[in-house]
Amino acid sequence: MPGTASTSTTVGPLPSLAAQAERLSELGMPELAGIPADEMRAFAEGAGGDRTDALLVVHPDRAPASALAPLLRRDGKPGFVVVDMPDVDRFAPVDIGLPEAPLYLVTGIDRGDDKADWSPEEALPALTEEDRSPLLLTEGIHWVLQQPRALERNRCFMTIGSRLRKANGGFDARTPAIWISNGTGRDGRERRNAPKVGWCWWGNRHTWLGFASATGRESV
């Protein structure tokens, strides 16, 4: 397969589930998703409040990508969605066993640095063969909210678990990703170094984009 033999990256242990629940509360997630802060805390405790091997995620039906992206911060600058992706919330889970619950856990997250310079078309079957599931865009945003160092310049990632299905049953060739803006073009200079939700073509390769994935998802 294409690409260099770089190492996959888990970016170290996550904050505890209890700490993640508090972080979501501080970000205003109870108001955004309609889930009381006490309910988030109770879910985290019920799942094992001290656990650092799982990401606490709000279901995308409750907290879409367009609402989550501005919560991201880097160098004091808020995250944003590129202007040519006004349909970002229509990118939905594809062949993902997503729990039907307002809150769930994602386990075994990896940034997929080993697949940098692969195309989404090449990476998806490889992840499937490894028994890994690609992250959804909203899951990727949750990850960076809880663990900002997951997003590094030249070490960013795609979230190809989210796809946009067209009216004819096929898929839009755009695939979502999260990276760091250079402040060029329509991003604007004021957004240099800000976290950015954008897209890349299904068949294109990028040396600075891995493919974030997980080993599983679970509800309590």
mmCIF file of N, CA and C in Angstrom, residues 76-194:
data_model
loop_
_atom_site.group_PDB
_atom_site.id
_atom_site.type_symbol
_atom_site.label_atom_id
_atom_site.label_comp_id
_atom_site.label_asym_id
_atom_site.label_seq_id
_atom_site.Cartn_x
_atom_site.Cartn_y
_atom_site.Cartn_z
ATOM 1 N N GLY A 76 -5.964 30.043 21.090
ATOM 2 C CA GLY A 76 -7.021 30.980 21.434
ATOM 3 C C GLY A 76 -8.016 31.245 20.322
ATOM 4 N N LYS A 77 -7.888 30.531 19.210
ATOM 5 C CA LYS A 77 -8.774 30.760 18.069
ATOM 6 C C LYS A 77 -9.805 29.643 17.974
ATOM 7 N N PRO A 78 -11.069 29.985 17.713
ATOM 8 C CA PRO A 78 -12.122 28.973 17.630
ATOM 9 C C PRO A 78 -12.038 28.172 16.346
ATOM 10 N N GLY A 79 -12.548 26.953 16.402
ATOM 11 C CA GLY A 79 -12.624 26.132 15.214
ATOM 12 C C GLY A 79 -13.706 26.617 14.268
ATOM 13 N N PHE A 80 -13.659 26.128 13.039
ATOM 14 C CA PHE A 80 -14.643 26.547 12.042
ATOM 15 C C PHE A 80 -14.804 25.473 10.978
ATOM 16 N N VAL A 81 -15.902 25.567 10.240
ATOM 17 C CA VAL A 81 -16.166 24.701 9.097
ATOM 18 C C VAL A 81 -15.898 25.496 7.830
ATOM 19 N N VAL A 82 -15.220 24.897 6.865
ATOM 20 C CA VAL A 82 -14.907 25.618 5.628
ATOM 21 C C VAL A 82 -16.189 26.081 4.936
ATOM 22 N N VAL A 83 -16.084 27.192 4.231
ATOM 23 C CA VAL A 83 -17.274 27.809 3.657
ATOM 24 C C VAL A 83 -17.924 26.955 2.570
ATOM 25 N N ASP A 84 -17.125 26.101 1.920
ATOM 26 C CA ASP A 84 -17.698 25.274 0.853
ATOM 27 C C ASP A 84 -18.177 23.919 1.368
ATOM 28 N N MET A 85 -18.510 23.884 2.665
ATOM 29 C CA MET A 85 -19.098 22.677 3.240
ATOM 30 C C MET A 85 -20.332 23.062 4.072
ATOM 31 N N PRO A 86 -21.265 23.790 3.482
ATOM 32 C CA PRO A 86 -22.458 24.200 4.228
ATOM 33 C C PRO A 86 -23.362 23.021 4.579
ATOM 34 N N ASP A 87 -23.137 21.890 3.908
ATOM 35 C CA ASP A 87 -23.930 20.690 4.164
ATOM 36 C C ASP A 87 -23.228 19.727 5.112
ATOM 37 N N VAL A 88 -22.326 20.237 5.938
ATOM 38 C CA VAL A 88 -21.511 19.380 6.803
ATOM 39 C C VAL A 88 -22.345 18.428 7.654
ATOM 40 N N ASP A 89 -23.523 18.869 8.105
ATOM 41 C CA ASP A 89 -24.332 18.021 8.991
ATOM 42 C C ASP A 89 -25.055 16.902 8.254
ATOM 43 N N ARG A 90 -24.976 16.906 6.954
ATOM 44 C CA ARG A 90 -25.579 15.819 6.173
ATOM 45 C C ARG A 90 -24.613 14.643 5.995
ATOM 46 N N PHE A 91 -23.365 14.819 6.429
ATOM 47 C CA PHE A 91 -22.411 13.718 6.382
ATOM 48 C C PHE A 91 -22.723 12.789 7.551
ATOM 49 N N ALA A 92 -23.243 11.622 7.245
ATOM 50 C CA ALA A 92 -23.812 10.732 8.254
ATOM 51 C C ALA A 92 -23.021 9.431 8.369
ATOM 52 N N PRO A 93 -23.231 8.684 9.460
ATOM 53 C CA PRO A 93 -22.534 7.405 9.628
ATOM 54 C C PRO A 93 -22.868 6.428 8.503
ATOM 55 N N VAL A 94 -21.849 5.732 8.038
ATOM 56 C CA VAL A 94 -22.021 4.721 6.994
ATOM 57 C C VAL A 94 -21.442 3.398 7.487
ATOM 58 N N ASP A 95 -22.287 2.387 7.570
ATOM 59 C CA ASP A 95 -21.848 1.055 8.016
ATOM 60 C C ASP A 95 -21.142 1.122 9.361
ATOM 61 N N ILE A 96 -21.661 1.957 10.253
ATOM 62 C CA ILE A 96 -21.107 2.117 11.600
ATOM 63 C C ILE A 96 -22.148 1.632 12.596
ATOM 64 N N GLY A 97 -21.742 0.778 13.512
ATOM 65 C CA GLY A 97 -22.661 0.320 14.555
ATOM 66 C C GLY A 97 -22.794 1.362 15.640
ATOM 67 N N LEU A 98 -23.536 2.422 15.351
ATOM 68 C CA LEU A 98 -23.644 3.541 16.276
ATOM 69 C C LEU A 98 -24.709 3.257 17.335
ATOM 70 N N PRO A 99 -24.358 3.325 18.622
ATOM 71 C CA PRO A 99 -25.362 3.100 19.671
ATOM 72 C C PRO A 99 -26.524 4.074 19.543
ATOM 73 N N GLU A 100 -27.718 3.574 19.758
ATOM 74 C CA GLU A 100 -28.901 4.440 19.707
ATOM 75 C C GLU A 100 -29.154 5.009 21.090
ATOM 76 N N ALA A 101 -28.292 5.915 21.496
ATOM 77 C CA ALA A 101 -28.357 6.532 22.819
ATOM 78 C C ALA A 101 -27.783 7.937 22.710
ATOM 79 N N PRO A 102 -28.232 8.868 23.549
ATOM 80 C CA PRO A 102 -27.722 10.237 23.459
ATOM 81 C C PRO A 102 -26.242 10.346 23.799
ATOM 82 N N LEU A 103 -25.744 9.419 24.639
ATOM 83 C CA LEU A 103 -24.337 9.385 25.014
ATOM 84 C C LEU A 103 -23.788 7.984 24.785
ATOM 85 N N TYR A 104 -22.559 7.914 24.309
ATOM 86 C CA TYR A 104 -21.926 6.601 24.145
ATOM 87 C C TYR A 104 -20.407 6.761 24.249
ATOM 88 N N LEU A 105 -19.717 5.630 24.249
ATOM 89 C CA LEU A 105 -18.264 5.622 24.371
ATOM 90 C C LEU A 105 -17.627 5.119 23.082
ATOM 91 N N VAL A 106 -16.462 5.664 22.750
ATOM 92 C CA VAL A 106 -15.650 5.184 21.642
ATOM 93 C C VAL A 106 -14.328 4.708 22.236
ATOM 94 N N THR A 107 -13.942 3.485 21.917
ATOM 95 C CA THR A 107 -12.752 2.895 22.520
ATOM 96 C C THR A 107 -11.659 2.635 21.477
ATOM 97 N N GLY A 108 -10.422 2.593 21.967
ATOM 98 C CA GLY A 108 -9.290 2.255 21.098
ATOM 99 C C GLY A 108 -9.033 3.252 19.992
ATOM 100 N N ILE A 109 -9.131 4.526 20.292
ATOM 101 C CA ILE A 109 -8.949 5.552 19.255
ATOM 102 C C ILE A 109 -7.486 5.659 18.835
ATOM 103 N N ASP A 110 -7.305 5.791 17.549
ATOM 104 C CA ASP A 110 -5.959 5.947 16.976
ATOM 105 C C ASP A 110 -6.033 6.951 15.829
ATOM 106 N N ARG A 111 -5.009 7.769 15.711
ATOM 107 C CA ARG A 111 -5.014 8.822 14.691
ATOM 108 C C ARG A 111 -4.707 8.287 13.294
ATOM 109 N N GLY A 112 -4.126 7.122 13.208
ATOM 110 C CA GLY A 112 -3.858 6.524 11.899
ATOM 111 C C GLY A 112 -2.714 7.152 11.142
ATOM 112 N N ASP A 113 -1.679 7.561 11.866
ATOM 113 C CA ASP A 113 -0.520 8.152 11.198
ATOM 114 C C ASP A 113 0.128 7.179 10.209
ATOM 115 N N ASP A 114 -0.033 5.887 10.447
ATOM 116 C CA ASP A 114 0.586 4.901 9.565
ATOM 117 C C ASP A 114 -0.020 4.917 8.163
ATOM 118 N N LYS A 115 -1.170 5.552 8.023
ATOM 119 C CA LYS A 115 -1.830 5.621 6.723
ATOM 120 C C LYS A 115 -1.773 7.015 6.112
ATOM 121 N N ALA A 116 -0.895 7.858 6.634
ATOM 122 C CA ALA A 116 -0.683 9.156 5.993
ATOM 123 C C ALA A 116 -0.219 8.916 4.560
ATOM 124 N N ASP A 117 -0.690 9.754 3.655
ATOM 125 C CA ASP A 117 -0.405 9.657 2.233
ATOM 126 C C ASP A 117 -1.155 8.497 1.565
ATOM 127 N N TRP A 118 -2.208 8.010 2.223
ATOM 128 C CA TRP A 118 -3.145 7.082 1.596
ATOM 129 C C TRP A 118 -4.393 7.883 1.234
ATOM 130 N N SER A 119 -5.139 7.390 0.281
ATOM 131 C CA SER A 119 -6.433 7.995 -0.035
ATOM 132 C C SER A 119 -7.497 7.331 0.841
ATOM 133 N N PRO A 120 -8.639 7.997 1.053
ATOM 134 C CA PRO A 120 -9.739 7.340 1.763
ATOM 135 C C PRO A 120 -10.134 6.022 1.104
ATOM 136 N N GLU A 121 -10.107 6.006 -0.219
ATOM 137 C CA GLU A 121 -10.474 4.798 -0.958
ATOM 138 C C GLU A 121 -9.549 3.637 -0.611
ATOM 139 N N GLU A 122 -8.281 3.939 -0.356
ATOM 140 C CA GLU A 122 -7.315 2.902 0.013
ATOM 141 C C GLU A 122 -7.373 2.561 1.491
ATOM 142 N N ALA A 123 -7.652 3.567 2.327
ATOM 143 C CA ALA A 123 -7.590 3.362 3.777
ATOM 144 C C ALA A 123 -8.770 2.568 4.318
ATOM 145 N N LEU A 124 -9.969 2.782 3.762
ATOM 146 C CA LEU A 124 -11.151 2.135 4.328
ATOM 147 C C LEU A 124 -11.061 0.610 4.330
ATOM 148 N N PRO A 125 -10.718 -0.037 3.216
ATOM 149 C CA PRO A 125 -10.614 -1.497 3.273
ATOM 150 C C PRO A 125 -9.503 -1.980 4.196
ATOM 151 N N ALA A 126 -8.430 -1.198 4.314
ATOM 152 C CA ALA A 126 -7.349 -1.586 5.216
ATOM 153 C C ALA A 126 -7.815 -1.536 6.668
ATOM 154 N N LEU A 127 -8.569 -0.520 7.031
ATOM 155 C CA LEU A 127 -9.107 -0.426 8.387
ATOM 156 C C LEU A 127 -10.067 -1.580 8.660
ATOM 157 N N THR A 128 -10.885 -1.899 7.683
ATOM 158 C CA THR A 128 -11.827 -3.007 7.839
ATOM 159 C C THR A 128 -11.083 -4.317 8.065
ATOM 160 N N GLU A 129 -10.016 -4.523 7.328
ATOM 161 C CA GLU A 129 -9.216 -5.738 7.477
ATOM 162 C C GLU A 129 -8.566 -5.809 8.861
ATOM 163 N N GLU A 130 -8.245 -4.646 9.424
ATOM 164 C CA GLU A 130 -7.649 -4.580 10.756
ATOM 165 C C GLU A 130 -8.699 -4.630 11.864
ATOM 166 N N ASP A 131 -9.952 -4.785 11.484
ATOM 167 C CA ASP A 131 -11.073 -4.818 12.420
ATOM 168 C C ASP A 131 -11.179 -3.521 13.208
ATOM 169 N N ARG A 132 -10.942 -2.417 12.488
ATOM 170 C CA ARG A 132 -11.072 -1.096 13.081
ATOM 171 C C ARG A 132 -12.179 -0.343 12.350
ATOM 172 N N SER A 133 -12.811 0.581 13.048
ATOM 173 C CA SER A 133 -13.916 1.351 12.497
ATOM 174 C C SER A 133 -13.494 2.813 12.356
ATOM 175 N N PRO A 134 -13.658 3.417 11.176
ATOM 176 C CA PRO A 134 -13.275 4.823 11.014
ATOM 177 C C PRO A 134 -14.131 5.729 11.889
ATOM 178 N N LEU A 135 -13.517 6.771 12.418
ATOM 179 C CA LEU A 135 -14.259 7.713 13.248
ATOM 180 C C LEU A 135 -15.247 8.520 12.424
ATOM 181 N N LEU A 136 -16.348 8.892 13.064
ATOM 182 C CA LEU A 136 -17.258 9.884 12.499
ATOM 183 C C LEU A 136 -16.645 11.263 12.679
ATOM 184 N N LEU A 137 -17.096 12.223 11.887
ATOM 185 C CA LEU A 137 -16.618 13.590 12.028
ATOM 186 C C LEU A 137 -16.893 14.112 13.442
ATOM 187 N N THR A 138 -18.103 13.892 13.949
ATOM 188 C CA THR A 138 -18.431 14.389 15.295
ATOM 189 C C THR A 138 -17.570 13.727 16.361
ATOM 190 N N GLU A 139 -17.229 12.456 16.171
ATOM 191 C CA GLU A 139 -16.354 11.778 17.138
ATOM 192 C C GLU A 139 -14.959 12.378 17.108
ATOM 193 N N GLY A 140 -14.471 12.697 15.901
ATOM 194 C CA GLY A 140 -13.164 13.326 15.794
ATOM 195 C C GLY A 140 -13.119 14.672 16.487
ATOM 196 N N ILE A 141 -14.198 15.443 16.361
ATOM 197 C CA ILE A 141 -14.256 16.743 17.039
ATOM 198 C C ILE A 141 -14.278 16.545 18.545
ATOM 199 N N HIS A 142 -15.073 15.590 19.030
ATOM 200 C CA HIS A 142 -15.086 15.298 20.461
ATOM 201 C C HIS A 142 -13.686 14.945 20.962
ATOM 202 N N TRP A 143 -12.961 14.172 20.165
ATOM 203 C CA TRP A 143 -11.611 13.768 20.570
ATOM 204 C C TRP A 143 -10.712 14.994 20.766
ATOM 205 N N VAL A 144 -10.727 15.911 19.810
ATOM 206 C CA VAL A 144 -9.872 17.094 19.908
ATOM 207 C C VAL A 144 -10.347 18.017 21.035
ATOM 208 N N LEU A 145 -11.652 18.050 21.295
ATOM 209 C CA LEU A 145 -12.147 18.840 22.421
ATOM 210 C C LEU A 145 -11.577 18.339 23.740
ATOM 211 N N GLN A 146 -11.470 17.023 23.867
ATOM 212 C CA GLN A 146 -10.982 16.431 25.111
ATOM 213 C C GLN A 146 -9.463 16.311 25.151
ATOM 214 N N GLN A 147 -8.847 16.203 23.995
ATOM 215 C CA GLN A 147 -7.405 15.962 23.909
ATOM 216 C C GLN A 147 -6.833 16.789 22.756
ATOM 217 N N PRO A 148 -6.656 18.101 22.966
ATOM 218 C CA PRO A 148 -6.243 18.990 21.880
ATOM 219 C C PRO A 148 -4.963 18.561 21.173
ATOM 220 N N ARG A 149 -4.069 17.873 21.894
ATOM 221 C CA ARG A 149 -2.818 17.469 21.247
ATOM 222 C C ARG A 149 -3.017 16.379 20.197
ATOM 223 N N ALA A 150 -4.238 15.862 20.082
ATOM 224 C CA ALA A 150 -4.521 14.898 19.015
ATOM 225 C C ALA A 150 -4.400 15.548 17.644
ATOM 226 N N LEU A 151 -4.473 16.881 17.605
ATOM 227 C CA LEU A 151 -4.383 17.630 16.355
ATOM 228 C C LEU A 151 -3.060 18.386 16.348
ATOM 229 N N GLU A 152 -2.122 17.925 15.541
ATOM 230 C CA GLU A 152 -0.813 18.551 15.421
ATOM 231 C C GLU A 152 -0.592 18.983 13.981
ATOM 232 N N ARG A 153 0.163 20.030 13.804
ATOM 233 C CA ARG A 153 0.479 20.430 12.440
ATOM 234 C C ARG A 153 1.269 19.310 11.761
ATOM 235 N N ASN A 154 0.857 18.989 10.553
ATOM 236 C CA ASN A 154 1.429 17.895 9.759
ATOM 237 C C ASN A 154 1.085 16.520 10.304
ATOM 238 N N ARG A 155 0.233 16.452 11.334
ATOM 239 C CA ARG A 155 -0.239 15.179 11.875
ATOM 240 C C ARG A 155 -1.723 15.336 12.209
ATOM 241 N N CYS A 156 -2.524 15.523 11.180
ATOM 242 C CA CYS A 156 -3.960 15.700 11.363
ATOM 243 C C CYS A 156 -4.667 14.458 10.825
ATOM 244 N N PHE A 157 -5.991 14.472 10.733
ATOM 245 C CA PHE A 157 -6.644 13.215 10.385
ATOM 246 C C PHE A 157 -7.983 13.394 9.675
ATOM 247 N N MET A 158 -8.332 12.345 8.940
ATOM 248 C CA MET A 158 -9.617 12.270 8.271
ATOM 249 C C MET A 158 -10.587 11.457 9.125
ATOM 250 N N THR A 159 -11.876 11.673 8.878
ATOM 251 C CA THR A 159 -12.923 10.972 9.629
ATOM 252 C C THR A 159 -13.903 10.382 8.612
ATOM 253 N N ILE A 160 -13.486 9.302 7.993
ATOM 254 C CA ILE A 160 -14.223 8.789 6.840
ATOM 255 C C ILE A 160 -15.386 7.875 7.214
ATOM 256 N N GLY A 161 -15.706 7.781 8.511
ATOM 257 C CA GLY A 161 -16.924 7.088 8.903
ATOM 258 C C GLY A 161 -18.160 7.886 8.548
ATOM 259 N N SER A 162 -17.977 9.174 8.258
ATOM 260 C CA SER A 162 -19.075 10.060 7.865
ATOM 261 C C SER A 162 -19.013 10.296 6.364
ATOM 262 N N ARG A 163 -20.101 10.007 5.673
ATOM 263 C CA ARG A 163 -20.178 10.217 4.223
ATOM 264 C C ARG A 163 -21.512 10.873 3.892
ATOM 265 N N LEU A 164 -21.549 11.532 2.752
ATOM 266 C CA LEU A 164 -22.774 12.166 2.269
ATOM 267 C C LEU A 164 -23.330 11.348 1.112
ATOM 268 N N ARG A 165 -24.491 10.752 1.334
ATOM 269 C CA ARG A 165 -25.107 9.942 0.299
ATOM 270 C C ARG A 165 -25.904 10.843 -0.652
ATOM 271 N N LYS A 166 -25.729 10.619 -1.942
ATOM 272 C CA LYS A 166 -26.416 11.408 -2.954
ATOM 273 C C LYS A 166 -27.790 10.804 -3.268
ATOM 274 N N ALA A 167 -28.589 11.567 -3.989
ATOM 275 C CA ALA A 167 -29.952 11.124 -4.300
ATOM 276 C C ALA A 167 -29.971 9.835 -5.109
ATOM 277 N N ASN A 168 -28.929 9.582 -5.902
ATOM 278 C CA ASN A 168 -28.887 8.377 -6.733
ATOM 279 C C ASN A 168 -28.377 7.156 -5.974
ATOM 280 N N GLY A 169 -28.097 7.327 -4.671
ATOM 281 C CA GLY A 169 -27.637 6.209 -3.862
ATOM 282 C C GLY A 169 -26.136 6.121 -3.716
ATOM 283 N N GLY A 170 -25.398 6.845 -4.543
ATOM 284 C CA GLY A 170 -23.944 6.867 -4.437
ATOM 285 C C GLY A 170 -23.495 7.844 -3.361
ATOM 286 N N PHE A 171 -22.172 8.023 -3.277
ATOM 287 C CA PHE A 171 -21.641 8.923 -2.264
ATOM 288 C C PHE A 171 -20.987 10.144 -2.889
ATOM 289 N N ASP A 172 -21.119 11.260 -2.211
ATOM 290 C CA ASP A 172 -20.389 12.469 -2.568
ATOM 291 C C ASP A 172 -18.896 12.160 -2.475
ATOM 292 N N ALA A 173 -18.108 12.700 -3.387
ATOM 293 C CA ALA A 173 -16.671 12.409 -3.415
ATOM 294 C C ALA A 173 -15.901 13.127 -2.312
ATOM 295 N N ARG A 174 -16.546 14.058 -1.629
ATOM 296 C CA ARG A 174 -15.882 14.729 -0.510
ATOM 297 C C ARG A 174 -15.887 13.819 0.725
ATOM 298 N N THR A 175 -14.810 13.848 1.472
ATOM 299 C CA THR A 175 -14.745 13.110 2.731
ATOM 300 C C THR A 175 -14.198 14.049 3.805
ATOM 301 N N PRO A 176 -14.818 14.077 4.997
ATOM 302 C CA PRO A 176 -14.466 15.074 6.006
ATOM 303 C C PRO A 176 -13.137 14.800 6.710
ATOM 304 N N ALA A 177 -12.535 15.877 7.151
ATOM 305 C CA ALA A 177 -11.263 15.799 7.864
ATOM 306 C C ALA A 177 -11.158 16.974 8.836
ATOM 307 N N ILE A 178 -10.243 16.843 9.782
ATOM 308 C CA ILE A 178 -9.981 17.908 10.761
ATOM 309 C C ILE A 178 -8.495 18.228 10.704
ATOM 310 N N TRP A 179 -8.173 19.485 10.444
ATOM 311 C CA TRP A 179 -6.769 19.872 10.415
ATOM 312 C C TRP A 179 -6.608 21.302 10.904
ATOM 313 N N ILE A 180 -5.442 21.873 10.685
ATOM 314 C CA ILE A 180 -5.106 23.203 11.203
ATOM 315 C C ILE A 180 -4.977 24.167 10.029
ATOM 316 N N SER A 181 -5.703 25.255 10.095
ATOM 317 C CA SER A 181 -5.709 26.212 8.993
ATOM 318 C C SER A 181 -4.370 26.933 8.867
ATOM 319 N N ASN A 182 -3.972 27.168 7.627
ATOM 320 C CA ASN A 182 -2.794 28.004 7.355
ATOM 321 C C ASN A 182 -3.169 29.475 7.188
ATOM 322 N N GLY A 183 -4.463 29.774 7.268
ATOM 323 C CA GLY A 183 -4.903 31.156 7.138
ATOM 324 C C GLY A 183 -4.846 31.671 5.716
ATOM 325 N N THR A 184 -4.887 30.772 4.749
ATOM 326 C CA THR A 184 -4.816 31.181 3.351
ATOM 327 C C THR A 184 -6.193 31.103 2.698
ATOM 328 N N GLY A 185 -6.306 31.705 1.526
ATOM 329 C CA GLY A 185 -7.542 31.624 0.754
ATOM 330 C C GLY A 185 -8.746 32.137 1.520
ATOM 331 N N ARG A 186 -9.846 31.404 1.393
ATOM 332 C CA ARG A 186 -11.098 31.848 2.006
ATOM 333 C C ARG A 186 -11.125 31.659 3.519
ATOM 334 N N ASP A 187 -10.146 30.940 4.076
ATOM 335 C CA ASP A 187 -10.082 30.821 5.539
ATOM 336 C C ASP A 187 -9.881 32.201 6.168
ATOM 337 N N GLY A 188 -9.017 33.009 5.567
ATOM 338 C CA GLY A 188 -8.702 34.333 6.110
ATOM 339 C C GLY A 188 -7.507 34.274 7.040
ATOM 340 N N ARG A 189 -6.650 35.294 6.980
ATOM 341 C CA ARG A 189 -5.427 35.301 7.781
ATOM 342 C C ARG A 189 -5.693 35.229 9.271
ATOM 343 N N GLU A 190 -6.841 35.758 9.692
ATOM 344 C CA GLU A 190 -7.154 35.755 11.121
ATOM 345 C C GLU A 190 -7.395 34.340 11.648
ATOM 346 N N ARG A 191 -7.587 33.393 10.743
ATOM 347 C CA ARG A 191 -7.836 32.008 11.172
ATOM 348 C C ARG A 191 -6.585 31.131 11.119
ATOM 349 N N ARG A 192 -5.442 31.710 10.851
ATOM 350 C CA ARG A 192 -4.217 30.916 10.835
ATOM 351 C C ARG A 192 -4.042 30.214 12.182
ATOM 352 N N ASN A 193 -3.769 28.931 12.131
ATOM 353 C CA ASN A 193 -3.566 28.053 13.303
ATOM 354 C C ASN A 193 -4.863 27.648 13.997
ATOM 355 N N ALA A 194 -6.003 28.050 13.466
ATOM 356 C CA ALA A 194 -7.282 27.635 14.061
ATOM 357 C C ALA A 194 -7.620 26.214 13.629
#
